[in-house]
PDB file of C-alpha atoms in Angstrom:
ATOM      1  CA  MET A   7     115.740  71.536 106.657  1.00 56.00           C
ATOM      2  CA  LEU A   8     114.798  67.919 107.400  1.00 55.00           C
ATOM      3  CA  GLU A   9     112.428  67.600 110.299  1.00 55.00           C
ATOM      4  CA  LYS A  10     112.480  64.469 112.378  1.00 55.00           C
ATOM      5  CA  ILE A  11     110.272  61.767 110.970  1.00 48.00           C
ATOM      6  CA  GLN A  12     107.783  60.546 113.527  1.00 48.00           C
ATOM      7  CA  GLN A  13     108.435  56.840 113.872  1.00 48.00           C
ATOM      8  CA  THR A  14     105.419  54.645 113.628  1.00 48.00           C
ATOM      9  CA  ASN A  15     104.271  53.155 116.922  1.00 51.00           C
ATOM     10  CA  VAL A  16     103.221  49.617 116.269  1.00 47.00           C
ATOM     11  CA  GLY A  17     101.887  49.105 119.771  1.00 51.00           C
ATOM     12  CA  ASN A  18     101.449  45.823 121.605  1.00 50.00           C
ATOM     13  CA  TYR A  19      98.971  43.591 119.807  1.00 51.00           C
ATOM     14  CA  THR A  20     100.406  40.215 120.821  1.00 48.00           C
ATOM     15  CA  GLY A  21      97.099  39.181 122.305  1.00 49.00           C
ATOM     16  CA  THR A  22      95.378  39.874 119.001  1.00 51.00           C
ATOM     17  CA  ILE A  23      97.797  39.002 116.203  1.00 51.00           C
ATOM     18  CA  GLY A  24     100.488  36.988 117.959  1.00 54.00           C
ATOM     19  CA  LEU A  25     104.128  37.699 118.776  1.00 58.00           C
ATOM     20  CA  GLY A  26     105.490  36.493 115.440  1.00 60.00           C
ATOM     21  CA  ALA A  27     103.123  38.653 113.420  1.00 65.00           C
ATOM     22  CA  GLN A  28     103.947  41.707 115.535  1.00 69.00           C
ATOM     23  CA  SER A  29     107.704  41.163 115.052  1.00 79.00           C
ATOM     24  CA  ALA A  30     107.233  40.952 111.288  1.00 79.00           C
ATOM     25  CA  LEU A  31     105.108  44.094 111.326  1.00 82.00           C
ATOM     26  CA  LEU A  32     107.712  45.962 113.387  1.00 83.00           C
ATOM     27  CA  GLU A  33     110.420  44.956 110.919  1.00 83.00           C
ATOM     28  CA  GLU A  34     108.344  46.229 107.990  1.00 85.00           C
ATOM     29  CA  MET A  35     107.691  49.516 109.795  1.00 85.00           C
ATOM     30  CA  THR A  36     111.411  49.934 110.472  1.00 86.00           C
ATOM     31  CA  LYS A  37     112.215  49.388 106.796  1.00 86.00           C
ATOM     32  CA  LEU A  38     109.522  51.905 105.852  1.00 88.00           C
ATOM     33  CA  ASP A  39     110.990  54.540 108.199  1.00 84.00           C
ATOM     34  CA  GLU A  40     114.464  53.945 106.758  1.00 85.00           C
ATOM     35  CA  HIS A  41     113.120  54.346 103.225  1.00 86.00           C
ATOM     36  CA  ARG A  42     111.331  57.575 104.145  1.00 85.00           C
ATOM     37  CA  SER A  43     114.562  58.932 105.639  1.00 82.00           C
ATOM     38  CA  LYS A  44     116.501  58.157 102.451  1.00 86.00           C
ATOM     39  CA  VAL A  45     113.831  59.808 100.308  1.00 87.00           C
ATOM     40  CA  SER A  46     113.865  62.890 102.551  1.00 83.00           C
ATOM     41  CA  LEU A  47     117.648  63.157 102.272  1.00 84.00           C
ATOM     42  CA  LYS A  48     117.489  62.889  98.493  1.00 88.00           C
ATOM     43  CA  LEU A  49     114.751  65.522  98.336  1.00 88.00           C
ATOM     44  CA  ALA A  50     116.797  67.852 100.548  1.00 86.00           C
ATOM     45  CA  ASP A  51     119.806  67.504  98.245  1.00 89.00           C
ATOM     46  CA  GLU A  52     117.660  68.262  95.196  1.00 91.00           C
ATOM     47  CA  LEU A  53     116.132  71.320  96.878  1.00 88.00           C
ATOM     48  CA  LEU A  54     119.548  72.675  97.824  1.00 90.00           C
ATOM     49  CA  ASP A  55     120.839  72.084  94.293  1.00 91.00           C
ATOM     50  CA  SER A  56     117.833  73.968  92.926  1.00 92.00           C
ATOM     51  CA  VAL A  57     118.443  76.893  95.280  1.00 88.00           C
ATOM     52  CA  ALA A  58     122.104  76.999  94.253  1.00 91.00           C
ATOM     53  CA  VAL A  59     121.113  77.220  90.582  1.00 93.00           C
ATOM     54  CA  GLN A  60     118.698  80.074  91.327  1.00 89.00           C
ATOM     55  CA  ALA A  61     121.396  81.898  93.293  1.00 89.00           C
ATOM     56  CA  LYS A  62     123.811  81.649  90.360  1.00 91.00           C
ATOM     57  CA  ILE A  63     121.152  82.902  87.941  1.00 92.00           C
ATOM     58  CA  ALA A  64     120.615  85.894  90.247  1.00 88.00           C
ATOM     59  CA  HIS A  65     124.414  86.461  90.299  1.00 91.00           C
ATOM     60  CA  ILE A  66     124.607  85.797  94.043  1.00 90.00           C
ATOM     61  CA  GLN A  67     128.153  84.727  94.804  1.00 87.00           C
ATOM     62  CA  ASN A  68     128.245  84.567  98.589  1.00 89.00           C
ATOM     63  CA  TYR A  69     125.919  81.833  99.816  1.00 88.00           C
ATOM     64  CA  GLU A  70     126.141  78.706 101.931  1.00 89.00           C
ATOM     65  CA  LEU A  71     124.040  75.558 101.618  1.00 88.00           C
ATOM     66  CA  ILE A  72     123.293  73.836 104.918  1.00 87.00           C
ATOM     67  CA  LYS A  73     121.341  70.639 105.531  1.00 84.00           C
ATOM     68  CA  ARG A  74     120.027  70.147 109.046  1.00 81.00           C
ATOM     69  CA  HIS A  75     118.015  67.518 110.906  1.00 78.00           C
ATOM     70  CA  GLY A  76     115.557  68.390 113.658  1.00 78.00           C
ATOM     71  CA  ASP A  77     112.958  71.026 114.417  1.00 83.00           C
ATOM     72  CA  VAL A  78     112.874  73.880 111.910  1.00 83.00           C
ATOM     73  CA  ILE A  79     112.325  76.591 114.551  1.00 86.00           C
ATOM     74  CA  ASP A  80     115.255  75.361 116.646  1.00 87.00           C
ATOM     75  CA  ALA A  81     117.459  75.302 113.554  1.00 86.00           C
ATOM     76  CA  ILE A  82     116.540  78.876 112.626  1.00 87.00           C
ATOM     77  CA  ILE A  83     117.148  80.122 116.164  1.00 87.00           C
ATOM     78  CA  ASP A  84     120.581  78.443 116.145  1.00 88.00           C
ATOM     79  CA  PHE A  85     121.616  80.794 113.328  1.00 86.00           C
ATOM     80  CA  LYS A  86     120.503  83.970 115.123  1.00 83.00           C
ATOM     81  CA  ASP A  87     124.071  85.251 115.537  1.00 85.00           C
ATOM     82  CA  ASP A  88     124.862  84.822 111.835  1.00 87.00           C
ATOM     83  CA  THR A  89     121.719  86.247 110.228  1.00 88.00           C
ATOM     84  CA  ARG A  90     120.203  89.720 109.909  1.00 88.00           C
ATOM     85  CA  LEU A  91     116.942  88.616 108.293  1.00 91.00           C
ATOM     86  CA  ILE A  92     114.918  85.389 108.205  1.00 92.00           C
ATOM     87  CA  VAL A  93     113.161  84.707 104.897  1.00 91.00           C
ATOM     88  CA  ILE A  94     110.463  82.035 104.961  1.00 89.00           C
ATOM     89  CA  GLY A  95     107.400  81.089 102.928  1.00 86.00           C
ATOM     90  CA  ARG A  96     104.075  81.812 104.592  1.00 78.00           C
ATOM     91  CA  ASN A  97     102.768  78.339 103.735  1.00 67.00           C
ATOM     92  CA  GLY A  98     103.899  75.142 102.074  1.00 54.00           C
ATOM     93  CA  VAL A  99     102.672  72.438  99.757  1.00 51.00           C
ATOM     94  CA  ASP A 100     100.171  71.241 102.356  1.00 51.00           C
ATOM     95  CA  HIS A 101      98.215  74.494 101.906  1.00 46.00           C
ATOM     96  CA  ARG A 102      97.750  74.506  98.146  1.00 48.00           C
ATOM     97  CA  VAL A 103      93.982  74.348  98.522  1.00 42.00           C
ATOM     98  CA  ASN A 104      93.627  76.836 101.384  1.00 45.00           C
ATOM     99  CA  LEU A 105      96.055  79.572 100.359  1.00 42.00           C
ATOM    100  CA  ASN A 106      95.116  81.716 103.370  1.00 49.00           C
ATOM    101  CA  ALA A 107      96.285  79.056 105.824  1.00 52.00           C
ATOM    102  CA  LEU A 108      99.616  79.778 107.475  1.00 63.00           C
ATOM    103  CA  GLY A 109     102.337  77.185 107.762  1.00 62.00           C
ATOM    104  CA  SER A 110     102.305  75.451 111.126  1.00 66.00           C
ATOM    105  CA  HIS A 111     105.647  76.994 112.145  1.00 77.00           C
ATOM    106  CA  ILE A 112     104.908  80.633 111.347  1.00 79.00           C
ATOM    107  CA  GLU A 113     103.218  81.735 114.560  1.00 74.00           C
ATOM    108  CA  THR A 114     105.888  80.041 116.693  1.00 80.00           C
ATOM    109  CA  LEU A 115     108.648  81.625 114.637  1.00 83.00           C
ATOM    110  CA  VAL A 116     107.091  85.094 114.872  1.00 78.00           C
ATOM    111  CA  ARG A 117     106.999  84.835 118.658  1.00 76.00           C
ATOM    112  CA  SER A 118     110.417  83.181 119.084  1.00 81.00           C
ATOM    113  CA  ALA A 119     112.852  84.794 116.663  1.00 84.00           C
ATOM    114  CA  SER A 120     114.935  87.827 117.587  1.00 85.00           C
ATOM    115  CA  GLN A 121     115.704  88.815 113.986  1.00 88.00           C
ATOM    116  CA  PRO A 122     113.348  90.502 111.520  1.00 90.00           C
ATOM    117  CA  ILE A 123     111.296  88.021 109.503  1.00 90.00           C
ATOM    118  CA  LEU A 124     110.278  88.307 105.860  1.00 92.00           C
ATOM    119  CA  LEU A 125     107.225  86.183 105.068  1.00 90.00           C
ATOM    120  CA  ILE A 126     106.653  85.659 101.371  1.00 88.00           C
ATOM    121  CA  SER A 127     103.757  84.168  99.439  1.00 79.00           C
ATOM    122  CA  ARG A 128     104.028  81.587  96.678  1.00 76.00           C
ATOM    123  CA  LYS A 129     103.897  84.200  93.899  1.00 78.00           C
ATOM    124  CA  PHE A 130     106.636  86.704  94.720  1.00 83.00           C
ATOM    125  CA  LYS A 131     107.429  89.830  92.755  1.00 87.00           C
ATOM    126  CA  GLN A 132     110.039  92.450  93.480  1.00 90.00           C
ATOM    127  CA  PRO A 133     108.313  95.133  95.592  1.00 95.00           C
ATOM    128  CA  LYS A 134     108.225  98.775  94.547  1.00 96.00           C
ATOM    129  CA  SER A 135     106.410 100.106  97.619  1.00 97.00           C
ATOM    130  CA  PHE A 136     105.902  99.296 101.287  1.00 97.00           C
ATOM    131  CA  MET A 137     103.500 100.312 104.040  1.00 96.00           C
ATOM    132  CA  ILE A 138     104.450 100.829 107.681  1.00 94.00           C
ATOM    133  CA  ALA A 139     101.986 101.600 110.489  1.00 87.00           C
ATOM    134  CA  TYR A 140     103.031 104.163 113.100  1.00 89.00           C
ATOM    135  CA  ASP A 141     101.481 104.839 116.531  1.00 83.00           C
ATOM    136  CA  GLY A 142     103.779 107.524 117.927  1.00 85.00           C
ATOM    137  CA  ARG A 143     105.366 105.514 120.721  1.00 81.00           C
ATOM    138  CA  GLU A 144     109.041 104.873 121.383  1.00 82.00           C
ATOM    139  CA  THR A 145     108.991 101.380 119.917  1.00 79.00           C
ATOM    140  CA  ALA A 146     107.350 102.751 116.761  1.00 83.00           C
ATOM    141  CA  ASP A 147     110.239 105.188 116.387  1.00 89.00           C
ATOM    142  CA  LYS A 148     112.634 102.274 116.893  1.00 88.00           C
ATOM    143  CA  ALA A 149     110.937 100.357 114.073  1.00 88.00           C
ATOM    144  CA  LEU A 150     111.131 103.448 111.886  1.00 93.00           C
ATOM    145  CA  GLN A 151     114.847 103.727 112.584  1.00 94.00           C
ATOM    146  CA  GLN A 152     115.303 100.061 111.655  1.00 93.00           C
ATOM    147  CA  VAL A 153     113.723 100.787 108.284  1.00 95.00           C
ATOM    148  CA  ILE A 154     116.094 103.715 107.759  1.00 95.00           C
ATOM    149  CA  ASP A 155     119.240 101.944 108.967  1.00 93.00           C
ATOM    150  CA  GLY A 156     118.554  98.544 107.435  1.00 89.00           C
ATOM    151  CA  GLY A 157     119.031  99.629 103.837  1.00 88.00           C
ATOM    152  CA  LEU A 158     116.798  96.860 102.484  1.00 90.00           C
ATOM    153  CA  LEU A 159     113.852  99.177 101.769  1.00 95.00           C
ATOM    154  CA  HIS A 160     115.730 102.157 100.363  1.00 95.00           C
ATOM    155  CA  GLY A 161     114.505 102.988  96.881  1.00 95.00           C
ATOM    156  CA  LEU A 162     110.962 101.782  97.574  1.00 97.00           C
ATOM    157  CA  HIS A 163     108.000 104.156  97.862  1.00 98.00           C
ATOM    158  CA  CYS A 164     107.086 104.382 101.562  1.00 98.00           C
ATOM    159  CA  HIS A 165     103.456 104.592 102.691  1.00 98.00           C
ATOM    160  CA  LEU A 166     103.490 105.822 106.298  1.00 97.00           C
ATOM    161  CA  VAL A 167     100.109 105.121 107.905  1.00 95.00           C
ATOM    162  CA  SER A 168      98.707 105.869 111.350  1.00 92.00           C
ATOM    163  CA  ILE A 169      95.352 105.019 112.909  1.00 87.00           C
ATOM    164  CA  ASN A 170      94.054 107.640 115.336  1.00 82.00           C
ATOM    165  CA  ASN A 171      94.451 106.553 118.976  1.00 75.00           C
ATOM    166  CA  ASN A 172      94.876 108.120 122.413  1.00 73.00           C
ATOM    167  CA  GLU A 173      98.593 108.789 122.085  1.00 71.00           C
ATOM    168  CA  LYS A 174      99.445 112.363 123.070  1.00 78.00           C
ATOM    169  CA  ASN A 175     100.665 114.571 120.207  1.00 87.00           C
ATOM    170  CA  LEU A 176     100.278 111.708 117.743  1.00 89.00           C
ATOM    171  CA  GLU A 177      99.749 113.963 114.735  1.00 90.00           C
ATOM    172  CA  GLU A 178     102.883 115.974 115.536  1.00 92.00           C
ATOM    173  CA  LYS A 179     104.923 112.786 115.983  1.00 93.00           C
ATOM    174  CA  PHE A 180     103.464 111.428 112.768  1.00 94.00           C
ATOM    175  CA  LEU A 181     104.616 114.512 110.850  1.00 95.00           C
ATOM    176  CA  ASN A 182     108.067 114.203 112.423  1.00 95.00           C
ATOM    177  CA  ALA A 183     108.238 110.565 111.326  1.00 96.00           C
ATOM    178  CA  GLN A 184     107.305 111.597 107.799  1.00 97.00           C
ATOM    179  CA  PHE A 185     110.003 114.281 107.795  1.00 97.00           C
ATOM    180  CA  LYS A 186     112.590 111.832 109.125  1.00 96.00           C
ATOM    181  CA  LEU A 187     111.918 109.336 106.350  1.00 97.00           C
ATOM    182  CA  SER A 188     111.875 112.035 103.673  1.00 97.00           C
ATOM    183  CA  SER A 189     115.133 113.549 104.914  1.00 96.00           C
ATOM    184  CA  MET A 190     116.776 110.133 104.567  1.00 96.00           C
ATOM    185  CA  GLY A 191     115.806 109.889 100.915  1.00 95.00           C
ATOM    186  CA  PHE A 192     112.515 107.990 101.079  1.00 97.00           C
ATOM    187  CA  GLU A 193     109.623 108.996  98.851  1.00 97.00           C
ATOM    188  CA  VAL A 194     106.797 109.136 101.419  1.00 98.00           C
ATOM    189  CA  SER A 195     103.011 109.115 101.166  1.00 98.00           C
ATOM    190  CA  ALA A 196     101.604 109.819 104.647  1.00 97.00           C
ATOM    191  CA  SER A 197      98.020 109.003 105.681  1.00 96.00           C
ATOM    192  CA  PHE A 198      96.307 109.541 109.043  1.00 92.00           C
ATOM    193  CA  LEU A 199      93.343 107.142 109.256  1.00 90.00           C
ATOM    194  CA  GLU A 200      90.342 106.500 111.495  1.00 87.00           C
ATOM    195  CA  GLY A 201      88.631 103.240 112.412  1.00 87.00           C
ATOM    196  CA  ASN A 202      89.483  99.621 113.070  1.00 84.00           C
ATOM    197  CA  VAL A 203      93.199  98.863 112.734  1.00 81.00           C
ATOM    198  CA  PHE A 204      92.908  95.696 110.661  1.00 84.00           C
ATOM    199  CA  ASP A 205      90.161  96.957 108.353  1.00 88.00           C
ATOM    200  CA  SER A 206      91.815 100.348 107.841  1.00 90.00           C
ATOM    201  CA  LEU A 207      95.217  98.906 106.985  1.00 89.00           C
ATOM    202  CA  MET A 208      93.859  96.236 104.660  1.00 91.00           C
ATOM    203  CA  GLN A 209      91.662  98.751 102.856  1.00 94.00           C
ATOM    204  CA  TYR A 210      94.592 101.124 102.442  1.00 95.00           C
ATOM    205  CA  LYS A 211      96.751  98.283 101.116  1.00 95.00           C
ATOM    206  CA  GLU A 212      94.209  97.409  98.444  1.00 95.00           C
ATOM    207  CA  GLN A 213      93.515 100.997  97.414  1.00 96.00           C
ATOM    208  CA  ASN A 214      97.199 101.859  97.049  1.00 97.00           C
ATOM    209  CA  ASN A 215      98.524  98.606  95.555  1.00 95.00           C
ATOM    210  CA  ILE A 216     100.997  98.061  98.377  1.00 96.00           C
ATOM    211  CA  ASP A 217     103.687  95.497  97.509  1.00 95.00           C
ATOM    212  CA  LEU A 218     105.123  94.939 101.001  1.00 95.00           C
ATOM    213  CA  ILE A 219     103.908  95.462 104.572  1.00 93.00           C
ATOM    214  CA  VAL A 220     106.262  96.306 107.433  1.00 91.00           C
ATOM    215  CA  MET A 221     105.081  95.487 110.942  1.00 82.00           C
ATOM    216  CA  GLY A 222     106.781  95.917 114.286  1.00 72.00           C
ATOM    217  CA  ALA A 223     106.263  95.860 118.049  1.00 50.00           C
ATOM    218  CA  PHE A 224     104.438  99.052 118.974  1.00 40.00           C
ATOM    219  CA  GLY A 225     104.275  99.388 122.772  1.00 43.00           C
ATOM    220  CA  HIS A 226     100.956  98.743 124.493  1.00 48.00           C
ATOM    221  CA  SER A 227      98.693 100.592 122.098  1.00 52.00           C
ATOM    222  CA  LYS A 228      95.969  98.950 120.072  1.00 53.00           C
ATOM    223  CA  LEU A 229      98.568  98.649 117.314  1.00 52.00           C
ATOM    224  CA  ARG A 230     100.702  96.644 119.754  1.00 50.00           C
ATOM    225  CA  GLN A 231      97.734  94.372 120.448  1.00 50.00           C
ATOM    226  CA  PHE A 232      97.228  94.109 116.709  1.00 50.00           C
ATOM    227  CA  PHE A 233     100.802  93.204 115.882  1.00 49.00           C
ATOM    228  CA  VAL A 234     101.585  90.647 118.585  1.00 49.00           C
ATOM    229  CA  GLY A 235      98.159  89.138 119.246  1.00 50.00           C
ATOM    230  CA  SER A 236      95.692  87.118 117.256  1.00 52.00           C
ATOM    231  CA  ASN A 237      95.229  89.994 114.814  1.00 55.00           C
ATOM    232  CA  THR A 238      98.784  89.445 113.610  1.00 61.00           C
ATOM    233  CA  ILE A 239      97.830  85.998 112.421  1.00 66.00           C
ATOM    234  CA  LYS A 240      94.613  87.425 110.974  1.00 71.00           C
ATOM    235  CA  MET A 241      96.660  89.961 109.040  1.00 73.00           C
ATOM    236  CA  LEU A 242      99.025  87.325 107.710  1.00 75.00           C
ATOM    237  CA  GLU A 243      96.233  84.922 106.790  1.00 76.00           C
ATOM    238  CA  ASN A 244      94.316  87.563 104.847  1.00 80.00           C
ATOM    239  CA  ASN A 245      97.276  89.155 103.147  1.00 81.00           C
ATOM    240  CA  ASP A 246      98.644  88.305  99.716  1.00 85.00           C
ATOM    241  CA  VAL A 247     101.803  90.434  99.783  1.00 91.00           C
ATOM    242  CA  PRO A 248     105.123  89.864 101.573  1.00 92.00           C
ATOM    243  CA  VAL A 249     105.347  91.004 105.195  1.00 90.00           C
ATOM    244  CA  ILE A 250     108.414  92.078 107.163  1.00 91.00           C
ATOM    245  CA  ILE A 251     108.035  91.696 110.929  1.00 87.00           C
ATOM    246  CA  LEU A 252     110.568  93.861 112.761  1.00 86.00           C
ATOM    247  CA  LYS A 253     111.837  92.685 116.139  1.00 79.00           C
TER     248      LYS A 253
END
């Protein structure tokens, strides 16, 4: 994906440096922009070639390499009818120093995309377990069904976690969710927790060596506020494992 290069604005400095000098400067800036565009195109080709090599090593036969110009979010949204899952790195080369910083596009993508999103960190390993939070509401059951129907997570150890809230019959619904996953072949560890949502989930992740976190839209509960509000970004910024955001 090649984003549009912001062209340099020389401005009007004729009163300061003269018309001839400004024309020469504008010409140099134009040449510089053209050079940057050529370098970007070459880099894009090299990146695509590298991805193709990795796909062949992984014995992936069915893939398509596409080079696009423009805004990365717009380009991703354009493919919504042809994709089941968006896979994107949580940050780029600009965040090598601050590894907790999210890429500038992530929050916009999370709010805009209609497909599930898989955010991965720089050091990726094949997950053996995943954690999903459950609050007992209809949208939580929908997310649970997506996990079951999607097929991507089958074979991984499932950690089903709930934080006590005001939802009626939450414990009963939680047990039903556990049974549903187990009956579909998932190995399930179920935990009913107390306390702050963010702190409880992060502590559980660390204590149980969770490899992957699954998040979804959970109604209007405090989990809903957690998943679609500022706490979502907090979770992503302070998390070192891949995250799937269900839509």
